[in-house]
Coordinates of C-alpha atoms and ligand atoms in Angstrom, one line a residue:
M1 CA 142.8 78.8 33.3
R2 CA 142.5 75.3 34.9
Q3 CA 141.7 75.3 38.6
D4 CA 145.1 73.7 39.4
D5 CA 147.0 76.4 37.4
K6 CA 145.0 79.1 39.1
M7 CA 145.9 77.6 42.5
T8 CA 149.6 77.5 41.6
A9 CA 149.4 81.2 40.5
L10 CA 147.6 82.1 43.7
K11 CA 150.2 80.4 45.9
R12 CA 152.9 82.6 44.3
I13 CA 151.2 85.7 45.7
P14 CA 153.0 86.4 49.1
L15 CA 149.6 87.1 50.8
F16 CA 148.5 83.6 50.1
T17 CA 151.7 81.5 50.2
R18 CA 150.9 79.9 53.5
L19 CA 147.4 78.9 52.7
S20 CA 146.5 75.3 52.8
K21 CA 145.3 73.5 49.7
K22 CA 141.7 73.7 50.9
E23 CA 142.0 77.4 51.5
L24 CA 143.6 77.9 48.1
R25 CA 140.8 75.9 46.4
F26 CA 138.3 78.1 48.1
L27 CA 140.1 81.3 47.1
A28 CA 140.3 80.1 43.5
Q29 CA 136.5 79.6 43.5
M30 CA 135.9 83.0 45.2
S31 CA 138.0 85.1 42.7
S32 CA 138.2 85.8 39.0
E33 CA 141.0 87.0 36.8
T34 CA 140.9 90.0 34.5
N35 CA 143.3 92.0 32.4
V36 CA 143.4 95.8 32.3
G37 CA 145.4 98.1 30.0
E38 CA 148.0 100.7 30.9
G39 CA 146.3 104.0 31.8
S40 CA 143.0 102.5 33.0
K41 CA 141.4 104.0 36.1
V42 CA 140.7 100.7 37.9
V43 CA 139.3 102.4 41.0
K44 CA 137.8 105.9 41.0
Q45 CA 138.0 108.1 44.1
G46 CA 134.5 108.9 45.5
E47 CA 132.8 105.9 44.0
L48 CA 131.2 103.1 46.1
G49 CA 133.5 100.1 46.3
R50 CA 132.2 96.8 45.0
E51 CA 135.4 94.9 44.4
A52 CA 138.9 94.3 45.9
M53 CA 141.8 93.5 43.6
I54 CA 145.1 91.8 44.0
I55 CA 147.9 92.4 41.5
E56 CA 149.2 89.3 39.8
E57 CA 151.2 91.2 37.2
G58 CA 151.9 94.8 36.4
T59 CA 152.0 98.1 38.3
A60 CA 149.6 100.8 39.4
E61 CA 149.7 104.1 41.2
V62 CA 147.4 105.4 44.0
V63 CA 146.4 109.0 43.3
R64 CA 144.4 111.1 45.8
D65 CA 143.0 114.5 44.8
G66 CA 145.2 114.4 41.8
E67 CA 148.4 113.8 43.8
H68 CA 150.5 110.7 43.6
V69 CA 150.4 108.7 46.9
V70 CA 152.3 105.4 46.2
D71 CA 153.1 102.8 43.6
L72 CA 151.7 99.3 43.8
G73 CA 153.1 96.1 42.2
P74 CA 152.7 92.3 42.0
G75 CA 151.4 90.9 45.3
D76 CA 149.9 94.2 46.4
F77 CA 146.2 94.6 46.8
F78 CA 143.8 97.5 46.6
G79 CA 140.2 98.5 46.8
E80 CA 139.9 96.7 50.1
M81 CA 139.2 99.8 52.2
S82 CA 135.8 100.8 51.0
L83 CA 134.7 97.1 51.2
I84 CA 135.7 97.1 54.8
N85 CA 134.3 100.5 55.9
H86 CA 131.6 101.0 53.3
M87 CA 132.9 104.5 52.6
P88 CA 133.6 105.8 49.1
R89 CA 136.9 105.0 47.5
N90 CA 139.5 107.2 49.1
A91 CA 141.7 107.4 46.0
D92 CA 142.0 106.6 42.3
V93 CA 144.1 103.5 41.4
I94 CA 145.5 103.8 37.9
A95 CA 147.3 101.1 35.9
T96 CA 150.8 102.2 35.0
S97 CA 151.4 99.2 32.8
D98 CA 149.1 96.4 31.5
M99 CA 147.9 94.4 34.5
R100 CA 146.6 91.1 35.4
L101 CA 144.3 91.3 38.4
L102 CA 142.6 88.9 40.7
V103 CA 139.1 90.3 41.5
M104 CA 136.8 89.6 44.4
D105 CA 133.4 91.2 45.0
S106 CA 132.4 92.2 48.5
R107 CA 130.7 88.9 49.3
E108 CA 133.7 86.9 48.0
F109 CA 136.2 89.1 49.9
S110 CA 134.2 88.6 53.2
S111 CA 134.1 84.8 52.6
V112 CA 137.9 84.6 52.0
L113 CA 138.6 86.7 55.2
S114 CA 136.3 84.4 57.2
Q115 CA 137.9 81.2 55.8
S116 CA 141.5 82.4 56.1
P117 CA 142.2 84.3 59.4
E118 CA 145.9 84.6 58.5
V119 CA 145.0 86.5 55.3
A120 CA 142.6 88.6 57.3
V121 CA 145.3 89.6 59.8
K122 CA 147.8 90.5 57.0
I123 CA 145.1 92.6 55.3
L124 CA 144.3 94.2 58.6
K125 CA 147.9 95.2 59.2
T126 CA 148.3 96.7 55.7
V127 CA 145.0 98.6 56.1
V128 CA 146.2 100.1 59.5
E129 CA 149.5 101.1 57.9
R130 CA 147.7 102.7 55.0
L131 CA 145.4 104.6 57.3
V132 CA 148.3 105.9 59.4
E133 CA 150.2 106.9 56.2
N134 CA 147.1 108.7 54.8
Q135 CA 146.6 110.6 58.1
E136 CA 150.3 111.6 58.3
S137 CA 150.2 113.0 54.7
H138 CA 147.3 115.2 55.9
V139 CA 149.2 116.9 58.8
Ligands
LIG201 P1 139.6 102.0 48.5 O1 139.4 103.2 49.4 O2 138.5 101.0 48.3 O3 140.0 102.6 47.0 C1 141.2 103.3 46.9 C2 142.3 102.4 47.3 O4 143.6 102.9 47.3 C3 142.1 102.0 48.8 O5 140.9 101.3 48.9 C4 143.4 101.3 49.0 O6 143.4 100.0 48.5 C5 144.4 102.1 48.2 N1 145.1 103.0 49.1 C6 144.7 104.1 49.7 N2 145.7 104.7 50.4 C7 146.8 103.9 50.3 C8 148.1 104.0 50.8 N3 148.5 105.0 51.6 N4 149.0 103.0 50.4 C9 148.6 102.1 49.5 N5 147.3 102.0 49.0 C10 146.4 102.9 49.4

């Protein structure tokens, strides 16, 4: 994909809509796109996390200890938690359709958070919500 097309695609993702051109260009450099097929286990519970993913197209489900937690769709991200806390993946994430994903490794993810504080705050809010949700489902 051409860099301009990639930036246009990135701007459509709600998490990134408000980024400046400079930030979008940086994000485009810091991420790659990949396709996965329906049924693939994109993230495996218990493994060390190396990448965070943002869904451009398609759907996935979060499954913990074999139990469905939540469905994810376009604009949602996953795999961020273990990059932030260096703990093993706390759930599986399984593609429930063919998917197009934006992928960042740990170093790229940190660079994007440093470059775009607004994105960092949005991710922080979502992570706190997820932690609370996961704690509540344990009581
Ligand atoms: P990570 O722990 O790296 O790998 C599993 C991922 O599942 C986790 O990051 C989150 O991205 C995602 N996840 C875990 N719990 C929830 C939740 N309650 N809602 C949405 N996504 C979640």
